[in-house]
Structures are given as C-alpha cells and as structure tokens.
Amino acid sequence: ASHIIGKNAAGLFSADKVNDLDSAEALLAESMGKPQEIVVRRADGTSIPVEVCCSEITDSESAAVGTMISLLDITVRKQTET
C-alpha cells in the first residue's frame, strides 16, 4: 500500500473508466458513503474488480481535512456470480 499513498488517484483506475484526476475525483465522490464496484489497475498493470468506498476525514471542528478510500478485491465474488 505504501506505493499508492499520496499518489494521484487517477493512476489507480483502468483507463476505460478514468483518464484524468478530475474523472477520478468524480468517481470517488460517487462512492462517498456508498460502495461502488469498479475496475482498478494493479502495480503490475493487470486489472481487478474492486469495491470502493470513501469517507470524509474531519478535524475536531468538523472541517474536511482528507478522504479515506478503501478498496476491497472482489475477484472471487465476481467469479462465483458468473
């Protein structure tokens, strides 16, 4: 995970879904608080299906200070669905 922390989010997603940072941010905004199924690109270039969910991180005064993004590999689930 250390190779993706602090990196441009657009690099995580398959090119057919996201081509730039604005598209990545829009996709992540859609998954704020509700999981979305998408395909992401692994470091080795292969693609896998994942469930992505985002949560806003706030400070003690409820000001937004960041976003937590969780990705869950759902490859096995998708294989059993077919």
PDB file of N, CA and C in Angstrom:
ATOM      1  N   ALA A   1       0.812  -1.194   0.000  1.00  0.00           N
ATOM      2  CA  ALA A   1       0.000   0.000   0.000  1.00  0.00           C
ATOM      3  C   ALA A   1       0.857   1.259   0.000  1.00  0.00           C
ATOM      4  N   SER A   2       2.059   1.169   0.478  1.00  0.00           N
ATOM      5  CA  SER A   2       2.887   2.380   0.555  1.00  0.00           C
ATOM      6  C   SER A   2       3.193   2.969  -0.822  1.00  0.00           C
ATOM      7  N   HIS A   3       3.119   2.157  -1.876  1.00  0.00           N
ATOM      8  CA  HIS A   3       3.410   2.672  -3.215  1.00  0.00           C
ATOM      9  C   HIS A   3       2.264   3.504  -3.788  1.00  0.00           C
ATOM     10  N   ILE A   4       1.085   3.530  -3.128  1.00  0.00           N
ATOM     11  CA  ILE A   4      -0.025   4.351  -3.635  1.00  0.00           C
ATOM     12  C   ILE A   4      -0.379   5.517  -2.725  1.00  0.00           C
ATOM     13  N   ILE A   5       0.118   5.516  -1.490  1.00  0.00           N
ATOM     14  CA  ILE A   5      -0.203   6.594  -0.561  1.00  0.00           C
ATOM     15  C   ILE A   5       0.376   7.907  -1.072  1.00  0.00           C
ATOM     16  N   GLY A   6      -0.481   8.906  -1.169  1.00  0.00           N
ATOM     17  CA  GLY A   6      -0.062  10.223  -1.619  1.00  0.00           C
ATOM     18  C   GLY A   6       0.066  10.375  -3.123  1.00  0.00           C
ATOM     19  N   LYS A   7      -0.306   9.346  -3.869  1.00  0.00           N
ATOM     20  CA  LYS A   7      -0.204   9.394  -5.328  1.00  0.00           C
ATOM     21  C   LYS A   7      -1.497   9.895  -5.953  1.00  0.00           C
ATOM     22  N   ASN A   8      -1.424  10.282  -7.213  1.00  0.00           N
ATOM     23  CA  ASN A   8      -2.576  10.709  -7.991  1.00  0.00           C
ATOM     24  C   ASN A   8      -3.562   9.552  -8.098  1.00  0.00           C
ATOM     25  N   ALA A   9      -4.803   9.771  -7.683  1.00  0.00           N
ATOM     26  CA  ALA A   9      -5.815   8.712  -7.673  1.00  0.00           C
ATOM     27  C   ALA A   9      -6.131   8.201  -9.065  1.00  0.00           C
ATOM     28  N   ALA A  10      -5.973   9.009 -10.092  1.00  0.00           N
ATOM     29  CA  ALA A  10      -6.304   8.584 -11.454  1.00  0.00           C
ATOM     30  C   ALA A  10      -5.472   7.387 -11.886  1.00  0.00           C
ATOM     31  N   GLY A  11      -4.277   7.254 -11.347  1.00  0.00           N
ATOM     32  CA  GLY A  11      -3.405   6.142 -11.710  1.00  0.00           C
ATOM     33  C   GLY A  11      -3.894   4.791 -11.223  1.00  0.00           C
ATOM     34  N   LEU A  12      -4.837   4.772 -10.304  1.00  0.00           N
ATOM     35  CA  LEU A  12      -5.361   3.513  -9.778  1.00  0.00           C
ATOM     36  C   LEU A  12      -6.391   2.867 -10.684  1.00  0.00           C
ATOM     37  N   PHE A  13      -7.090   3.665 -11.449  1.00  0.00           N
ATOM     38  CA  PHE A  13      -8.253   3.185 -12.182  1.00  0.00           C
ATOM     39  C   PHE A  13      -7.917   2.803 -13.608  1.00  0.00           C
ATOM     40  N   SER A  14      -8.669   1.860 -14.158  1.00  0.00           N
ATOM     41  CA  SER A  14      -8.489   1.449 -15.543  1.00  0.00           C
ATOM     42  C   SER A  14      -8.769   2.617 -16.479  1.00  0.00           C
ATOM     43  N   ALA A  15      -8.029   2.686 -17.553  1.00  0.00           N
ATOM     44  CA  ALA A  15      -8.135   3.807 -18.485  1.00  0.00           C
ATOM     45  C   ALA A  15      -9.523   3.938 -19.098  1.00  0.00           C
ATOM     46  N   ASP A  16     -10.263   2.828 -19.223  1.00  0.00           N
ATOM     47  CA  ASP A  16     -11.595   2.928 -19.816  1.00  0.00           C
ATOM     48  C   ASP A  16     -12.586   3.612 -18.886  1.00  0.00           C
ATOM     49  N   LYS A  17     -12.262   3.743 -17.620  1.00  0.00           N
ATOM     50  CA  LYS A  17     -13.153   4.361 -16.635  1.00  0.00           C
ATOM     51  C   LYS A  17     -12.693   5.767 -16.264  1.00  0.00           C
ATOM     52  N   VAL A  18     -11.389   5.952 -16.121  1.00  0.00           N
ATOM     53  CA  VAL A  18     -10.842   7.221 -15.641  1.00  0.00           C
ATOM     54  C   VAL A  18      -9.588   7.571 -16.439  1.00  0.00           C
ATOM     55  N   ASN A  19      -9.577   8.755 -17.016  1.00  0.00           N
ATOM     56  CA  ASN A  19      -8.413   9.179 -17.798  1.00  0.00           C
ATOM     57  C   ASN A  19      -7.620  10.301 -17.146  1.00  0.00           C
ATOM     58  N   ASP A  20      -8.203  10.967 -16.146  1.00  0.00           N
ATOM     59  CA  ASP A  20      -7.501  12.079 -15.522  1.00  0.00           C
ATOM     60  C   ASP A  20      -7.958  12.232 -14.071  1.00  0.00           C
ATOM     61  N   LEU A  21      -7.316  13.126 -13.356  1.00  0.00           N
ATOM     62  CA  LEU A  21      -7.613  13.314 -11.943  1.00  0.00           C
ATOM     63  C   LEU A  21      -9.046  13.785 -11.724  1.00  0.00           C
ATOM     64  N   ASP A  22      -9.562  14.660 -12.587  1.00  0.00           N
ATOM     65  CA  ASP A  22     -10.945  15.128 -12.428  1.00  0.00           C
ATOM     66  C   ASP A  22     -11.927  13.972 -12.502  1.00  0.00           C
ATOM     67  N   SER A  23     -11.711  13.043 -13.433  1.00  0.00           N
ATOM     68  CA  SER A  23     -12.584  11.880 -13.554  1.00  0.00           C
ATOM     69  C   SER A  23     -12.473  10.986 -12.316  1.00  0.00           C
ATOM     70  N   ALA A  24     -11.262  10.831 -11.792  1.00  0.00           N
ATOM     71  CA  ALA A  24     -11.060  10.019 -10.595  1.00  0.00           C
ATOM     72  C   ALA A  24     -11.778  10.635  -9.405  1.00  0.00           C
ATOM     73  N   GLU A  25     -11.667  11.954  -9.274  1.00  0.00           N
ATOM     74  CA  GLU A  25     -12.334  12.632  -8.159  1.00  0.00           C
ATOM     75  C   GLU A  25     -13.847  12.504  -8.271  1.00  0.00           C
ATOM     76  N   ALA A  26     -14.380  12.584  -9.476  1.00  0.00           N
ATOM     77  CA  ALA A  26     -15.834  12.441  -9.669  1.00  0.00           C
ATOM     78  C   ALA A  26     -16.279  11.030  -9.301  1.00  0.00           C
ATOM     79  N   LEU A  27     -15.501  10.033  -9.709  1.00  0.00           N
ATOM     80  CA  LEU A  27     -15.833   8.649  -9.393  1.00  0.00           C
ATOM     81  C   LEU A  27     -15.784   8.418  -7.886  1.00  0.00           C
ATOM     82  N   LEU A  28     -14.778   8.963  -7.226  1.00  0.00           N
ATOM     83  CA  LEU A  28     -14.660   8.807  -5.781  1.00  0.00           C
ATOM     84  C   LEU A  28     -15.795   9.531  -5.058  1.00  0.00           C
ATOM     85  N   ALA A  29     -16.201  10.685  -5.566  1.00  0.00           N
ATOM     86  CA  ALA A  29     -17.320  11.418  -4.958  1.00  0.00           C
ATOM     87  C   ALA A  29     -18.598  10.590  -5.015  1.00  0.00           C
ATOM     88  N   GLU A  30     -18.792   9.836  -6.098  1.00  0.00           N
ATOM     89  CA  GLU A  30     -19.967   8.969  -6.229  1.00  0.00           C
ATOM     90  C   GLU A  30     -19.969   7.866  -5.172  1.00  0.00           C
ATOM     91  N   SER A  31     -18.787   7.452  -4.744  1.00  0.00           N
ATOM     92  CA  SER A  31     -18.699   6.350  -3.784  1.00  0.00           C
ATOM     93  C   SER A  31     -18.595   6.834  -2.334  1.00  0.00           C
ATOM     94  N   MET A  32     -18.799   8.135  -2.113  1.00  0.00           N
ATOM     95  CA  MET A  32     -18.743   8.680  -0.761  1.00  0.00           C
ATOM     96  C   MET A  32     -19.890   8.092   0.066  1.00  0.00           C
ATOM     97  N   GLY A  33     -19.542   7.230   1.011  1.00  0.00           N
ATOM     98  CA  GLY A  33     -20.530   6.644   1.904  1.00  0.00           C
ATOM     99  C   GLY A  33     -21.315   5.480   1.333  1.00  0.00           C
ATOM    100  N   LYS A  34     -21.169   5.181   0.041  1.00  0.00           N
ATOM    101  CA  LYS A  34     -21.863   4.021  -0.531  1.00  0.00           C
ATOM    102  C   LYS A  34     -20.920   3.310  -1.495  1.00  0.00           C
ATOM    103  N   PRO A  35     -20.730   2.022  -1.287  1.00  0.00           N
ATOM    104  CA  PRO A  35     -19.776   1.268  -2.119  1.00  0.00           C
ATOM    105  C   PRO A  35     -20.164   1.251  -3.597  1.00  0.00           C
ATOM    106  N   GLN A  36     -19.142   1.298  -4.442  1.00  0.00           N
ATOM    107  CA  GLN A  36     -19.292   1.194  -5.891  1.00  0.00           C
ATOM    108  C   GLN A  36     -18.376   0.076  -6.373  1.00  0.00           C
ATOM    109  N   GLU A  37     -18.804  -0.670  -7.383  1.00  0.00           N
ATOM    110  CA  GLU A  37     -17.944  -1.662  -7.997  1.00  0.00           C
ATOM    111  C   GLU A  37     -17.271  -1.043  -9.210  1.00  0.00           C
ATOM    112  N   ILE A  38     -15.937  -1.128  -9.237  1.00  0.00           N
ATOM    113  CA  ILE A  38     -15.158  -0.589 -10.349  1.00  0.00           C
ATOM    114  C   ILE A  38     -14.005  -1.536 -10.640  1.00  0.00           C
ATOM    115  N   VAL A  39     -13.242  -1.232 -11.662  1.00  0.00           N
ATOM    116  CA  VAL A  39     -12.040  -1.994 -12.000  1.00  0.00           C
ATOM    117  C   VAL A  39     -10.846  -1.081 -11.777  1.00  0.00           C
ATOM    118  N   VAL A  40      -9.817  -1.596 -11.095  1.00  0.00           N
ATOM    119  CA  VAL A  40      -8.603  -0.809 -10.866  1.00  0.00           C
ATOM    120  C   VAL A  40      -7.405  -1.514 -11.477  1.00  0.00           C
ATOM    121  N   ARG A  41      -6.373  -0.741 -11.713  1.00  0.00           N
ATOM    122  CA  ARG A  41      -5.135  -1.251 -12.285  1.00  0.00           C
ATOM    123  C   ARG A  41      -4.137  -1.512 -11.158  1.00  0.00           C
ATOM    124  N   ARG A  42      -3.624  -2.726 -11.107  1.00  0.00           N
ATOM    125  CA  ARG A  42      -2.602  -3.074 -10.107  1.00  0.00           C
ATOM    126  C   ARG A  42      -1.241  -2.539 -10.555  1.00  0.00           C
ATOM    127  N   ALA A  43      -0.278  -2.564  -9.644  1.00  0.00           N
ATOM    128  CA  ALA A  43       1.064  -2.053  -9.944  1.00  0.00           C
ATOM    129  C   ALA A  43       1.703  -2.794 -11.118  1.00  0.00           C
ATOM    130  N   ASP A  44       1.359  -4.079 -11.302  1.00  0.00           N
ATOM    131  CA  ASP A  44       1.935  -4.856 -12.397  1.00  0.00           C
ATOM    132  C   ASP A  44       1.197  -4.645 -13.723  1.00  0.00           C
ATOM    133  N   GLY A  45       0.171  -3.763 -13.736  1.00  0.00           N
ATOM    134  CA  GLY A  45      -0.554  -3.450 -14.954  1.00  0.00           C
ATOM    135  C   GLY A  45      -1.824  -4.250 -15.176  1.00  0.00           C
ATOM    136  N   THR A  46      -2.039  -5.303 -14.394  1.00  0.00           N
ATOM    137  CA  THR A  46      -3.264  -6.084 -14.541  1.00  0.00           C
ATOM    138  C   THR A  46      -4.429  -5.358 -13.883  1.00  0.00           C
ATOM    139  N   SER A  47      -5.633  -5.699 -14.306  1.00  0.00           N
ATOM    140  CA  SER A  47      -6.831  -5.071 -13.758  1.00  0.00           C
ATOM    141  C   SER A  47      -7.612  -6.062 -12.920  1.00  0.00           C
ATOM    142  N   ILE A  48      -8.216  -5.574 -11.821  1.00  0.00           N
ATOM    143  CA  ILE A  48      -9.037  -6.418 -10.958  1.00  0.00           C
ATOM    144  C   ILE A  48     -10.300  -5.658 -10.548  1.00  0.00           C
ATOM    145  N   PRO A  49     -11.400  -6.397 -10.324  1.00  0.00           N
ATOM    146  CA  PRO A  49     -12.608  -5.743  -9.838  1.00  0.00           C
ATOM    147  C   PRO A  49     -12.491  -5.467  -8.340  1.00  0.00           C
ATOM    148  N   VAL A  50     -12.913  -4.295  -7.924  1.00  0.00           N
ATOM    149  CA  VAL A  50     -12.885  -3.940  -6.506  1.00  0.00           C
ATOM    150  C   VAL A  50     -14.170  -3.221  -6.127  1.00  0.00           C
ATOM    151  N   GLU A  51     -14.441  -3.232  -4.848  1.00  0.00           N
ATOM    152  CA  GLU A  51     -15.499  -2.397  -4.291  1.00  0.00           C
ATOM    153  C   GLU A  51     -14.786  -1.226  -3.630  1.00  0.00           C
ATOM    154  N   VAL A  52     -15.156  -0.017  -4.010  1.00  0.00           N
ATOM    155  CA  VAL A  52     -14.520   1.179  -3.457  1.00  0.00           C
ATOM    156  C   VAL A  52     -15.545   1.946  -2.634  1.00  0.00           C
ATOM    157  N   CYS A  53     -15.095   2.432  -1.481  1.00  0.00           N
ATOM    158  CA  CYS A  53     -15.945   3.249  -0.628  1.00  0.00           C
ATOM    159  C   CYS A  53     -15.075   4.354  -0.030  1.00  0.00           C
ATOM    160  N   CYS A  54     -15.613   5.547   0.017  1.00  0.00           N
ATOM    161  CA  CYS A  54     -14.875   6.694   0.529  1.00  0.00           C
ATOM    162  C   CYS A  54     -15.573   7.281   1.747  1.00  0.00           C
ATOM    163  N   SER A  55     -14.773   7.816   2.632  1.00  0.00           N
ATOM    164  CA  SER A  55     -15.294   8.518   3.805  1.00  0.00           C
ATOM    165  C   SER A  55     -14.488   9.792   4.003  1.00  0.00           C
ATOM    166  N   GLU A  56     -15.179  10.850   4.361  1.00  0.00           N
ATOM    167  CA  GLU A  56     -14.505  12.120   4.619  1.00  0.00           C
ATOM    168  C   GLU A  56     -13.844  12.075   5.988  1.00  0.00           C
ATOM    169  N   ILE A  57     -12.646  12.609   6.075  1.00  0.00           N
ATOM    170  CA  ILE A  57     -11.928  12.729   7.340  1.00  0.00           C
ATOM    171  C   ILE A  57     -12.057  14.179   7.788  1.00  0.00           C
ATOM    172  N   THR A  58     -12.509  14.370   9.024  1.00  0.00           N
ATOM    173  CA  THR A  58     -12.704  15.726   9.545  1.00  0.00           C
ATOM    174  C   THR A  58     -11.851  15.953  10.787  1.00  0.00           C
ATOM    175  N   ASP A  59     -11.578  17.223  11.063  1.00  0.00           N
ATOM    176  CA  ASP A  59     -10.833  17.560  12.270  1.00  0.00           C
ATOM    177  C   ASP A  59     -11.809  17.770  13.433  1.00  0.00           C
ATOM    178  N   SER A  60     -11.304  18.219  14.562  1.00  0.00           N
ATOM    179  CA  SER A  60     -12.139  18.384  15.757  1.00  0.00           C
ATOM    180  C   SER A  60     -13.218  19.447  15.592  1.00  0.00           C
ATOM    181  N   GLU A  61     -13.077  20.290  14.558  1.00  0.00           N
ATOM    182  CA  GLU A  61     -14.081  21.321  14.299  1.00  0.00           C
ATOM    183  C   GLU A  61     -14.974  20.956  13.115  1.00  0.00           C
ATOM    184  N   SER A  62     -14.952  19.693  12.729  1.00  0.00           N
ATOM    185  CA  SER A  62     -15.753  19.144  11.623  1.00  0.00           C
ATOM    186  C   SER A  62     -15.389  19.692  10.250  1.00  0.00           C
ATOM    187  N   ALA A  63     -14.203  20.251  10.112  1.00  0.00           N
ATOM    188  CA  ALA A  63     -13.726  20.714   8.808  1.00  0.00           C
ATOM    189  C   ALA A  63     -13.096  19.533   8.071  1.00  0.00           C
ATOM    190  N   ALA A  64     -13.393  19.410   6.795  1.00  0.00           N
ATOM    191  CA  ALA A  64     -12.825  18.329   5.991  1.00  0.00           C
ATOM    192  C   ALA A  64     -11.316  18.510   5.863  1.00  0.00           C
ATOM    193  N   VAL A  65     -10.563  17.455   6.182  1.00  0.00           N
ATOM    194  CA  VAL A  65      -9.107  17.512   6.084  1.00  0.00           C
ATOM    195  C   VAL A  65      -8.550  16.432   5.156  1.00  0.00           C
ATOM    196  N   GLY A  66      -9.417  15.540   4.685  1.00  0.00           N
ATOM    197  CA  GLY A  66      -8.947  14.493   3.795  1.00  0.00           C
ATOM    198  C   GLY A  66     -10.036  13.502   3.473  1.00  0.00           C
ATOM    199  N   THR A  67      -9.655  12.495   2.728  1.00  0.00           N
ATOM    200  CA  THR A  67     -10.575  11.440   2.341  1.00  0.00           C
ATOM    201  C   THR A  67      -9.903  10.099   2.548  1.00  0.00           C
ATOM    202  N   MET A  68     -10.626   9.170   3.159  1.00  0.00           N
ATOM    203  CA  MET A  68     -10.144   7.804   3.305  1.00  0.00           C
ATOM    204  C   MET A  68     -10.810   6.974   2.218  1.00  0.00           C
ATOM    205  N   ILE A  69     -10.010   6.269   1.447  1.00  0.00           N
ATOM    206  CA  ILE A  69     -10.530   5.430   0.372  1.00  0.00           C
ATOM    207  C   ILE A  69     -10.198   3.982   0.701  1.00  0.00           C
ATOM    208  N   SER A  70     -11.223   3.125   0.724  1.00  0.00           N
ATOM    209  CA  SER A  70     -10.965   1.703   0.943  1.00  0.00           C
ATOM    210  C   SER A  70     -11.323   0.936  -0.315  1.00  0.00           C
ATOM    211  N   LEU A  71     -10.463   0.003  -0.674  1.00  0.00           N
ATOM    212  CA  LEU A  71     -10.663  -0.848  -1.835  1.00  0.00           C
ATOM    213  C   LEU A  71     -10.679  -2.295  -1.373  1.00  0.00           C
ATOM    214  N   LEU A  72     -11.693  -3.031  -1.801  1.00  0.00           N
ATOM    215  CA  LEU A  72     -11.822  -4.440  -1.448  1.00  0.00           C
ATOM    216  C   LEU A  72     -11.801  -5.260  -2.726  1.00  0.00           C
ATOM    217  N   ASP A  73     -10.839  -6.171  -2.848  1.00  0.00           N
ATOM    218  CA  ASP A  73     -10.748  -7.048  -4.018  1.00  0.00           C
ATOM    219  C   ASP A  73     -11.958  -7.980  -4.029  1.00  0.00           C
ATOM    220  N   ILE A  74     -12.768  -7.901  -5.081  1.00  0.00           N
ATOM    221  CA  ILE A  74     -13.970  -8.732  -5.171  1.00  0.00           C
ATOM    222  C   ILE A  74     -13.868  -9.746  -6.316  1.00  0.00           C
ATOM    223  N   THR A  75     -12.647 -10.102  -6.692  1.00  0.00           N
ATOM    224  CA  THR A  75     -12.422 -11.047  -7.785  1.00  0.00           C
ATOM    225  C   THR A  75     -13.161 -12.357  -7.556  1.00  0.00           C
ATOM    226  N   VAL A  76     -13.015 -12.942  -6.372  1.00  0.00           N
ATOM    227  CA  VAL A  76     -13.649 -14.232  -6.080  1.00  0.00           C
ATOM    228  C   VAL A  76     -15.167 -14.108  -6.132  1.00  0.00           C
ATOM    229  N   ARG A  77     -15.711 -13.038  -5.569  1.00  0.00           N
ATOM    230  CA  ARG A  77     -17.160 -12.832  -5.600  1.00  0.00           C
ATOM    231  C   ARG A  77     -17.668 -12.739  -7.037  1.00  0.00           C
ATOM    232  N   LYS A  78     -16.955 -12.000  -7.881  1.00  0.00           N
ATOM    233  CA  LYS A  78     -17.367 -11.853  -9.275  1.00  0.00           C
ATOM    234  C   LYS A  78     -17.281 -13.195 -10.019  1.00  0.00           C
ATOM    235  N   GLN A  79     -16.287 -14.015  -9.693  1.00  0.00           N
ATOM    236  CA  GLN A  79     -16.163 -15.321 -10.333  1.00  0.00           C
ATOM    237  C   GLN A  79     -17.307 -16.249  -9.943  1.00  0.00           C
ATOM    238  N   THR A  80     -17.769 -16.161  -8.715  1.00  0.00           N
ATOM    239  CA  THR A  80     -18.866 -17.024  -8.284  1.00  0.00           C
ATOM    240  C   THR A  80     -20.203 -16.550  -8.813  1.00  0.00           C
ATOM    241  N   GLU A  81     -20.324 -15.265  -9.188  1.00  0.00           N
ATOM    242  CA  GLU A  81     -21.559 -14.721  -9.739  1.00  0.00           C
ATOM    243  C   GLU A  81     -21.794 -15.192 -11.171  1.00  0.00           C
ATOM    244  N   THR A  82     -20.746 -15.596 -11.852  1.00  0.00           N
ATOM    245  CA  THR A  82     -20.911 -15.997 -13.258  1.00  0.00           C
ATOM    246  C   THR A  82     -21.037 -17.492 -13.429  1.00  0.00           C
TER     247      THR A  82
END
